[in-house]
Coordinates of C-alpha atoms in Angstrom, one line a residue:
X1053 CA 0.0 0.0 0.0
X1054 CA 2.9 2.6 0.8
X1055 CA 4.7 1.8 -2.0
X1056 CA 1.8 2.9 -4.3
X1057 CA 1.5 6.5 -2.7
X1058 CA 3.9 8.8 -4.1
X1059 CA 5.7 11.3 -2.4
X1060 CA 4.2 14.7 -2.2
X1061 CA 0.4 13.3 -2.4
X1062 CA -2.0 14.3 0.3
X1063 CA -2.5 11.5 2.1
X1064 CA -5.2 11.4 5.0
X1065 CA -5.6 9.1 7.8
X1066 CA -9.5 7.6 8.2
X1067 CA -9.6 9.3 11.7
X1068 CA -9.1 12.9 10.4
X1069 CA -12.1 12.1 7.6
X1070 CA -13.8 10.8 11.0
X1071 CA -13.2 14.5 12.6
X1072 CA -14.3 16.0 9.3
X1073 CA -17.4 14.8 9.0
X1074 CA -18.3 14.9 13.0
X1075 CA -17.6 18.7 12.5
X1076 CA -20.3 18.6 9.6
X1077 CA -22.6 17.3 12.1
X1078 CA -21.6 19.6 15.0
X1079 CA -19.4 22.4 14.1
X1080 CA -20.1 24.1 17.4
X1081 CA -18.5 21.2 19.1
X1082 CA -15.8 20.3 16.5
X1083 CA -12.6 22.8 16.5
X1084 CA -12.8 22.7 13.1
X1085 CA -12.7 26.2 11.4
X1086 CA -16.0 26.8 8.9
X1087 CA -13.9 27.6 6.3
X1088 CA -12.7 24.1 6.1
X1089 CA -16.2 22.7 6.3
X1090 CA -17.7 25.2 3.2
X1091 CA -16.5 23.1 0.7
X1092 CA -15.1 19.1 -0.1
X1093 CA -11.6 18.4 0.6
X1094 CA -9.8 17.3 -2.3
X1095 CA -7.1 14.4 -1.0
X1096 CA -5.2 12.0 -2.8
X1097 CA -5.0 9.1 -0.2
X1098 CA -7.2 8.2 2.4
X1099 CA -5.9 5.1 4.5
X1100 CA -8.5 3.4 6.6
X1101 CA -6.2 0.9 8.8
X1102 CA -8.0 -2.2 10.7
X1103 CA -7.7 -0.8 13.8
X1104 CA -9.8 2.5 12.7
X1105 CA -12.7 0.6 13.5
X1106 CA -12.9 -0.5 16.8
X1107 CA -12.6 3.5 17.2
X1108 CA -16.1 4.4 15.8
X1109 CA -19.5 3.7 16.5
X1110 CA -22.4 1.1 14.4
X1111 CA -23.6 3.3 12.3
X1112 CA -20.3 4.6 10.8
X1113 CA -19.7 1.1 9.4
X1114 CA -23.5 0.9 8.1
X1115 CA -22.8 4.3 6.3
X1116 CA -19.3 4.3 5.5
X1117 CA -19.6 5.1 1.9
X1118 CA -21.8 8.6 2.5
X1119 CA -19.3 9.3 5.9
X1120 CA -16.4 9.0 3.4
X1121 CA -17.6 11.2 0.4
X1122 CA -19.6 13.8 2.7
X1123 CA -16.7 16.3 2.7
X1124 CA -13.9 14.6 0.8
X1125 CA -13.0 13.7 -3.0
X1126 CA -10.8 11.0 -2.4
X1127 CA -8.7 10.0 -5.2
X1128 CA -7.8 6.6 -3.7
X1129 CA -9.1 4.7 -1.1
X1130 CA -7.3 2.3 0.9
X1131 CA -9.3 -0.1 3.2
X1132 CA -7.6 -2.7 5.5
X1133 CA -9.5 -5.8 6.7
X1134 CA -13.0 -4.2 6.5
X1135 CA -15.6 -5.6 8.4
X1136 CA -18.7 -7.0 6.4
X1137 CA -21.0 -3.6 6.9
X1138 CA -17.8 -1.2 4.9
X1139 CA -17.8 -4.1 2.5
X1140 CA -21.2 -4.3 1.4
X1141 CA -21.2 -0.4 1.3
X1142 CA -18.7 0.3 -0.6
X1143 CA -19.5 -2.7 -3.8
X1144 CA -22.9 -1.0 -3.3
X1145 CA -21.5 1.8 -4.5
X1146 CA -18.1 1.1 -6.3
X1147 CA -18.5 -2.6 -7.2
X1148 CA -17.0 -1.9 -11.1
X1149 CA -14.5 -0.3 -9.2
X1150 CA -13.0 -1.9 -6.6
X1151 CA -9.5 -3.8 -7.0
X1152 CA -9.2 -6.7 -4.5
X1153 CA -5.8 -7.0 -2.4
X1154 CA -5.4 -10.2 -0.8
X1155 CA -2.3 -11.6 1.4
X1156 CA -0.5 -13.9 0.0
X1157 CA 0.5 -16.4 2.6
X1158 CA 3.5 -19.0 2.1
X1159 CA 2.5 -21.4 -0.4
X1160 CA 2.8 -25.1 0.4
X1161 CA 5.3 -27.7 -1.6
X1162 CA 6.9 -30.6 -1.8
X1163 CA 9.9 -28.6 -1.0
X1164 CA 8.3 -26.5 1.6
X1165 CA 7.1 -29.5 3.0
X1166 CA 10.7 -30.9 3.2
X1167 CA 11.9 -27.6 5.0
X1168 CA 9.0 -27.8 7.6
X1169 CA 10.2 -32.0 8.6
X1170 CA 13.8 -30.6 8.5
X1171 CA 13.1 -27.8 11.5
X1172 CA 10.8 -29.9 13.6
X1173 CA 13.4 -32.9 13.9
X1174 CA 15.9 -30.0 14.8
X1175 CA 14.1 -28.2 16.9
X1176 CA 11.7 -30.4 18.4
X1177 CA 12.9 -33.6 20.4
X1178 CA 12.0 -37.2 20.3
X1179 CA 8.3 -37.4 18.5
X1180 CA 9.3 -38.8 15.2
X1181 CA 5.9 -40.6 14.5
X1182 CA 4.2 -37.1 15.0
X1183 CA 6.7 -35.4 13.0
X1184 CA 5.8 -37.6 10.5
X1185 CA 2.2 -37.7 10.7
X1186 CA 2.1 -33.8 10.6
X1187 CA 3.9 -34.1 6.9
X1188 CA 1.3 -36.5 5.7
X1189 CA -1.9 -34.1 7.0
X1190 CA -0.2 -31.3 5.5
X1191 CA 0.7 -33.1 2.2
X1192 CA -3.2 -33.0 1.4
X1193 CA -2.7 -29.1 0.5
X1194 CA -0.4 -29.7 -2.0
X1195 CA -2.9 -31.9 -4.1
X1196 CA -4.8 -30.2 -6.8
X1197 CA -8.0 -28.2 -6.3
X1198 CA -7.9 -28.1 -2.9
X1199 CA -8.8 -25.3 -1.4
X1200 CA -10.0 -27.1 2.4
X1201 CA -8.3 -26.1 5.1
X1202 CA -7.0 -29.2 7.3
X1203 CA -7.4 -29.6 10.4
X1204 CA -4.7 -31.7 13.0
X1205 CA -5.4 -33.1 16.6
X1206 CA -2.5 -33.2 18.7
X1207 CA -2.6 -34.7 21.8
X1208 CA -0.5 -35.9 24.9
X1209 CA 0.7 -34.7 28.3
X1210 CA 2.3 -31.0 29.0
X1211 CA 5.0 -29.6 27.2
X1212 CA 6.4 -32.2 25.1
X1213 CA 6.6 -30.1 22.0
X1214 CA 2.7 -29.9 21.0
X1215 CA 3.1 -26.0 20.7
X1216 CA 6.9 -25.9 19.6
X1217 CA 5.5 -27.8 16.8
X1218 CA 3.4 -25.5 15.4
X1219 CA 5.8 -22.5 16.1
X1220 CA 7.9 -24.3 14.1
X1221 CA 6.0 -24.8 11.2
X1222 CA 4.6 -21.6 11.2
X1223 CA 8.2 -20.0 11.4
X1224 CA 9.1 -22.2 8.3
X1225 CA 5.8 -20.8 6.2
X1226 CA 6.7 -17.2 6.9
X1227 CA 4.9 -16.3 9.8
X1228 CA 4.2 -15.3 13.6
X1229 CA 2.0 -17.9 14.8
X1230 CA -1.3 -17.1 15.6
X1231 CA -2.0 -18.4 19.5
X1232 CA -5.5 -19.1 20.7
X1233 CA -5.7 -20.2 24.1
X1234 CA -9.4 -21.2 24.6
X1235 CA -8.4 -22.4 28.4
X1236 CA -7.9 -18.3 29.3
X1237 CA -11.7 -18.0 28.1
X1238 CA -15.7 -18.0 30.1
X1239 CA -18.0 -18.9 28.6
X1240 CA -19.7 -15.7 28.1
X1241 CA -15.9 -14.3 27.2
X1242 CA -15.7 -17.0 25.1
X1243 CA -19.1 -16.8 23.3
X1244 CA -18.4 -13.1 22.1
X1245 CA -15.1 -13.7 21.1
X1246 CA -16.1 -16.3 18.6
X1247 CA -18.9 -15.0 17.3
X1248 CA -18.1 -11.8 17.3
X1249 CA -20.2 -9.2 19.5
X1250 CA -19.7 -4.9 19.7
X1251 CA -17.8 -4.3 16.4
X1252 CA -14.9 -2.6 18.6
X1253 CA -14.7 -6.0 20.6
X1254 CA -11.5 -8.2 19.8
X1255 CA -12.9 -11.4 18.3
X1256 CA -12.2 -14.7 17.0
X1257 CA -12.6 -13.3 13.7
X1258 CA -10.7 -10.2 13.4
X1259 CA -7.7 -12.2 14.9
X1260 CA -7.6 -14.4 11.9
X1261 CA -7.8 -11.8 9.4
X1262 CA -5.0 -10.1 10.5
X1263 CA -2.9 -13.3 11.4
X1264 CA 0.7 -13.2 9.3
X1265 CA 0.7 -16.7 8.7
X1266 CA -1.8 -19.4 7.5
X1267 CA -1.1 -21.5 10.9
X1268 CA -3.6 -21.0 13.6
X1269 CA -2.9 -22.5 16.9
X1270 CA -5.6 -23.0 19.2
X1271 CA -4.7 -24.6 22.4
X1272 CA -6.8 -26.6 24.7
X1273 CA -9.7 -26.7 22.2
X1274 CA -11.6 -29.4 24.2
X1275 CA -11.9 -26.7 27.1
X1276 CA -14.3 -24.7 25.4
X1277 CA -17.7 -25.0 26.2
X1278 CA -19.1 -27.8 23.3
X1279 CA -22.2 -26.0 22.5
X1280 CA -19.3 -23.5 20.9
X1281 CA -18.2 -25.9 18.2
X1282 CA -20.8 -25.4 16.1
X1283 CA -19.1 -22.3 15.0
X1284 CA -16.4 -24.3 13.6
X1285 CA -18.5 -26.5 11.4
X1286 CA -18.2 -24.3 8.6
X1287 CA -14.8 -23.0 9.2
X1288 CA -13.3 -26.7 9.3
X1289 CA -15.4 -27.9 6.4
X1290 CA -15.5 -25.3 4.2
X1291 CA -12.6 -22.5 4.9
X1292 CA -15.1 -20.2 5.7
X1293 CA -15.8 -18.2 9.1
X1294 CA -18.8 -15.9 9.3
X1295 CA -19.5 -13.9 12.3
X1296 CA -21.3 -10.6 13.5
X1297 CA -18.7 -8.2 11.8
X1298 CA -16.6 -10.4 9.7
X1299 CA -16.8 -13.0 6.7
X1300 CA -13.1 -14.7 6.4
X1301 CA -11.7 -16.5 3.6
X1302 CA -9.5 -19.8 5.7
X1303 CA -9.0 -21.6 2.7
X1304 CA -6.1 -24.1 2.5
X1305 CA -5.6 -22.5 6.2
X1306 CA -3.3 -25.2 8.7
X1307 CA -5.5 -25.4 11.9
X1308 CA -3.7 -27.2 14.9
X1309 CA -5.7 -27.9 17.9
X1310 CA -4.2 -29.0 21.0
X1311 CA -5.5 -31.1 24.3
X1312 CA -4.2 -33.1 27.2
X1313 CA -6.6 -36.0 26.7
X1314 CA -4.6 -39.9 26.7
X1315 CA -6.5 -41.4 23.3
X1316 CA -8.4 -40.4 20.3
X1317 CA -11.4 -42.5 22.2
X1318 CA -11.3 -39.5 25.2
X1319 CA -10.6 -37.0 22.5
X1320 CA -14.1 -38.2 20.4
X1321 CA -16.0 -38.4 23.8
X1322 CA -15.0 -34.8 24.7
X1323 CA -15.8 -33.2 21.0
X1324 CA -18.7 -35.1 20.2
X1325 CA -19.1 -37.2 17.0
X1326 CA -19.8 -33.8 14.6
X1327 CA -16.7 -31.9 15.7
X1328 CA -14.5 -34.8 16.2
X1329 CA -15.3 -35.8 12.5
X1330 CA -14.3 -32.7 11.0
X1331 CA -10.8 -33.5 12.5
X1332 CA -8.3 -34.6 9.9
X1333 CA -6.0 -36.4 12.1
X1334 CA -5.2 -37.2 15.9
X1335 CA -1.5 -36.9 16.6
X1336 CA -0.6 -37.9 20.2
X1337 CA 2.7 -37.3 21.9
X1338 CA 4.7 -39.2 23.6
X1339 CA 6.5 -38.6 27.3
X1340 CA 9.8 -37.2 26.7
X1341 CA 12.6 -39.8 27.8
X1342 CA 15.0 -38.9 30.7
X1343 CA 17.9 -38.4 28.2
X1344 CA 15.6 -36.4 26.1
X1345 CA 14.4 -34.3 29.1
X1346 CA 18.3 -34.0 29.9
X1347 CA 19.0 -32.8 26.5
X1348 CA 16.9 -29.6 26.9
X1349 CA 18.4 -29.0 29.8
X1350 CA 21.6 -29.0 28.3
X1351 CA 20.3 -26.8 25.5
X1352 CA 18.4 -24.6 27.8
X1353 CA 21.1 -23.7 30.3
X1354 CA 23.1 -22.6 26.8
X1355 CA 20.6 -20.1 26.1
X1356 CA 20.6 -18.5 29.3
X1357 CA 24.1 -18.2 29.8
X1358 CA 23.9 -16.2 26.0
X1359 CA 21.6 -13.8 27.6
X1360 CA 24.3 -13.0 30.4
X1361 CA 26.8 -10.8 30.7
X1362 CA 30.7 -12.5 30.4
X1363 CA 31.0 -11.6 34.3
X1364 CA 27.6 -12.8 35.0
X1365 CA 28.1 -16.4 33.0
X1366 CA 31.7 -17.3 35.2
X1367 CA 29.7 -16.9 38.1
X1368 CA 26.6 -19.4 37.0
X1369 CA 29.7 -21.8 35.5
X1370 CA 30.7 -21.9 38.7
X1371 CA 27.5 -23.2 40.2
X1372 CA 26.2 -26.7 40.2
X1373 CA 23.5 -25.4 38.5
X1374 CA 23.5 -27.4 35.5
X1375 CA 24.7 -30.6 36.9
X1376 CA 21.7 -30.5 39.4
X1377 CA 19.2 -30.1 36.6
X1378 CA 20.9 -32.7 34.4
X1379 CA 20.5 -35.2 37.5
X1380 CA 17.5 -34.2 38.0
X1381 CA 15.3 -33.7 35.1
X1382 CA 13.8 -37.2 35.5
X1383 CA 11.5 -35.5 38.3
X1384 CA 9.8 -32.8 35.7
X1385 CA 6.6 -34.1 33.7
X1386 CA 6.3 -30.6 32.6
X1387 CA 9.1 -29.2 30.4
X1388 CA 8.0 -25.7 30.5
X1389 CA 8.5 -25.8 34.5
X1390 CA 11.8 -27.3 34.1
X1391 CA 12.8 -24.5 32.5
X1392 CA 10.9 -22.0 34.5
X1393 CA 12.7 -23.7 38.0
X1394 CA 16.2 -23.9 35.8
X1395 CA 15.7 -20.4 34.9
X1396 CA 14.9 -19.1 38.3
X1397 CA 17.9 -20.9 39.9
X1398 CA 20.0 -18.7 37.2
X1399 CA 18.5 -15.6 38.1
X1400 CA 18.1 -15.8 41.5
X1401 CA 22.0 -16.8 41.9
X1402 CA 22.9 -13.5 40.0
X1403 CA 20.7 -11.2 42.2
X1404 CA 22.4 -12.8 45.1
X1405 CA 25.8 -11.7 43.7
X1406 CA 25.6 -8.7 41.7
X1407 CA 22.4 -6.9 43.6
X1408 CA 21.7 -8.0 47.4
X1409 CA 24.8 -9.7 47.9

């Protein structure tokens, strides 16, 4: 979009068009000086971001077209992520006019494929079956004429690499991952975020729109309340999410849902029969092994010590810190408080030292 304005136009923001036309309505109340108001502005530009909406109320949306032309001649109009309402307004209007921008999202291949196997066995340890069984899911996108999103289970205890794994791959396809964690959520909470309530409410929705890559994490999807997953009937079949603000194009979209459960059996009695079938494939993990357990240990104590300062690292060398954890890390079921205690010992070693002393 930048790189289409040249330098010298008149470029507005939507929020200044906003105070514009507010000051048509109330020029007592505005600031704005009458002069300005007398006639249309002519502007090159006007940018109307994502994040301008949450800022105004319903029935700017509804009448976005006549808010936009009321005192402005816009040359060209820029309009990022617009909610359903703006959409409808403007093809009303402009619908011979209109040139459709979409974002294009790292495109699966064979050789893509081949680079997303290569960083999980690097970066994640042990799990070789899943590893595996995450290539053959994703291989379904590669095949012709098909435009279904897919849609992977994986299951197992606590950090074993369930959420590494999908950082991971959507790292490799270009991408910050987008993180849902359904386990933060109320049910009322919940409810509006997925289907979407007050237009200037975060949502479910307007999350996935503006997500970098086409990977979508959401974790601990069997703690949502079940008479939620209707919403993702569509979504999962289809690649298509409708809610009270938003229609969203998920086409060809990786979905990885995570859960704590033991077997698929626990995992279909939780969903239900209906969500559980729209699941392409349940991918458990396994325990991590005592030498694997050790190895992160190993790994992890060498990224702290990079995040230390020379004088800082001869002091934790000179701990048992390391050893302790290596002898130890049969005791943690949980990798992420392994690191969390490993980390702790670290910081609360150099505090001693360098602060209270």
């Amino acid at each position: 979009m930048a790189s289409e304005i040249r330098e010298g136009e008149n470029t507005i923001p939507f929020m200044e068009l906003i105070q514009h036309y507010n000051a048509r309505l109330r020029p007592n109340e505005s600031g704005v000086r009458e002069a300005a108001l007398s006639k249309n502005i002519e502007v090159d530009n006007c940018i109307v971001r994502a994040d301008d909406y949450g800022s105004v109320l319903e029935h700017v949306l509804s009448n976005f077209v006549t808010i936009v032309t009321l005192n402005h001649e816009v040359g060209t109009l820029f309009v990022h992520n617009p909610p359903r309402k703006v959409k409808e307004s403007l093809e009303t209007v402009y619908s011979e006019e209109i040139e459709y921008r979409y974002s294009d999202y790292g495109k699966l291949s064979r050789d893509k494929l081949k680079d997303i196997y290569r960083n999980l066995n690097s970066e994640i340890l042990g799990q070789s079956k899943c590893k595996k069984q995450i290539i053959s899911g994703m291989y379904r996108l590669i095949a012709k004429s098909n435009d279904k999103p897919i849609v992977l289970m994986l299951y197992g205890p606590s950090g074993v690499g369930k959420t590494e794994s999908a950082k991971s791959i959507s790292r490799t396809m270009g991408g910050k991952l987008l993180r849902i964690q359904f386990s933060m959520m109320q049910s009322n909470e919940a409810y509006n975020y997925i289907f979407g309530a007050e237009h200037s409410k975060n949502s479910f929705a307007r999350d996935m729109m503006s997500r970098e890559a086409n990977v979508i994490l959401i974790d601990e999807f069997d703690k949502v309340n079940p008479i939620l997953y209707n919403a993702f009937y569509e979504l999962f079949d289809e690649g298509r999410f409708v809610d009270t603000t938003y229609d969203v194009d998920l086409k060809q979209t990786i979905f990885l849902l995570t859960c704590n459960f033991k077997s698929e059996e626990e995992i279909k009695k939780a969903l239900g029969p209906a969500m559980f079938s729209r699941i392409g494939c349940c991918i458990e993990y396994d325990e991590l092994t005592k030498d694997q357990k050790q190895t992160i240990v190993e790994n992890w104590y060498k990224s702290l010590l990079d995040k230390i300062e020379q004088d800082e690292q001869e002091i934790i060398k000179d701990t048992d810190i390391l050893q302790w954890f290596i002898s130890n890390a049969e005791r943690y079921d949980n990798i992420r408080i392994l690191k969390s205690k490993m980390e702790n010992a670290v910081f609360d070693k150099l505090a001693e030292t360098f602060v209270i002393e």
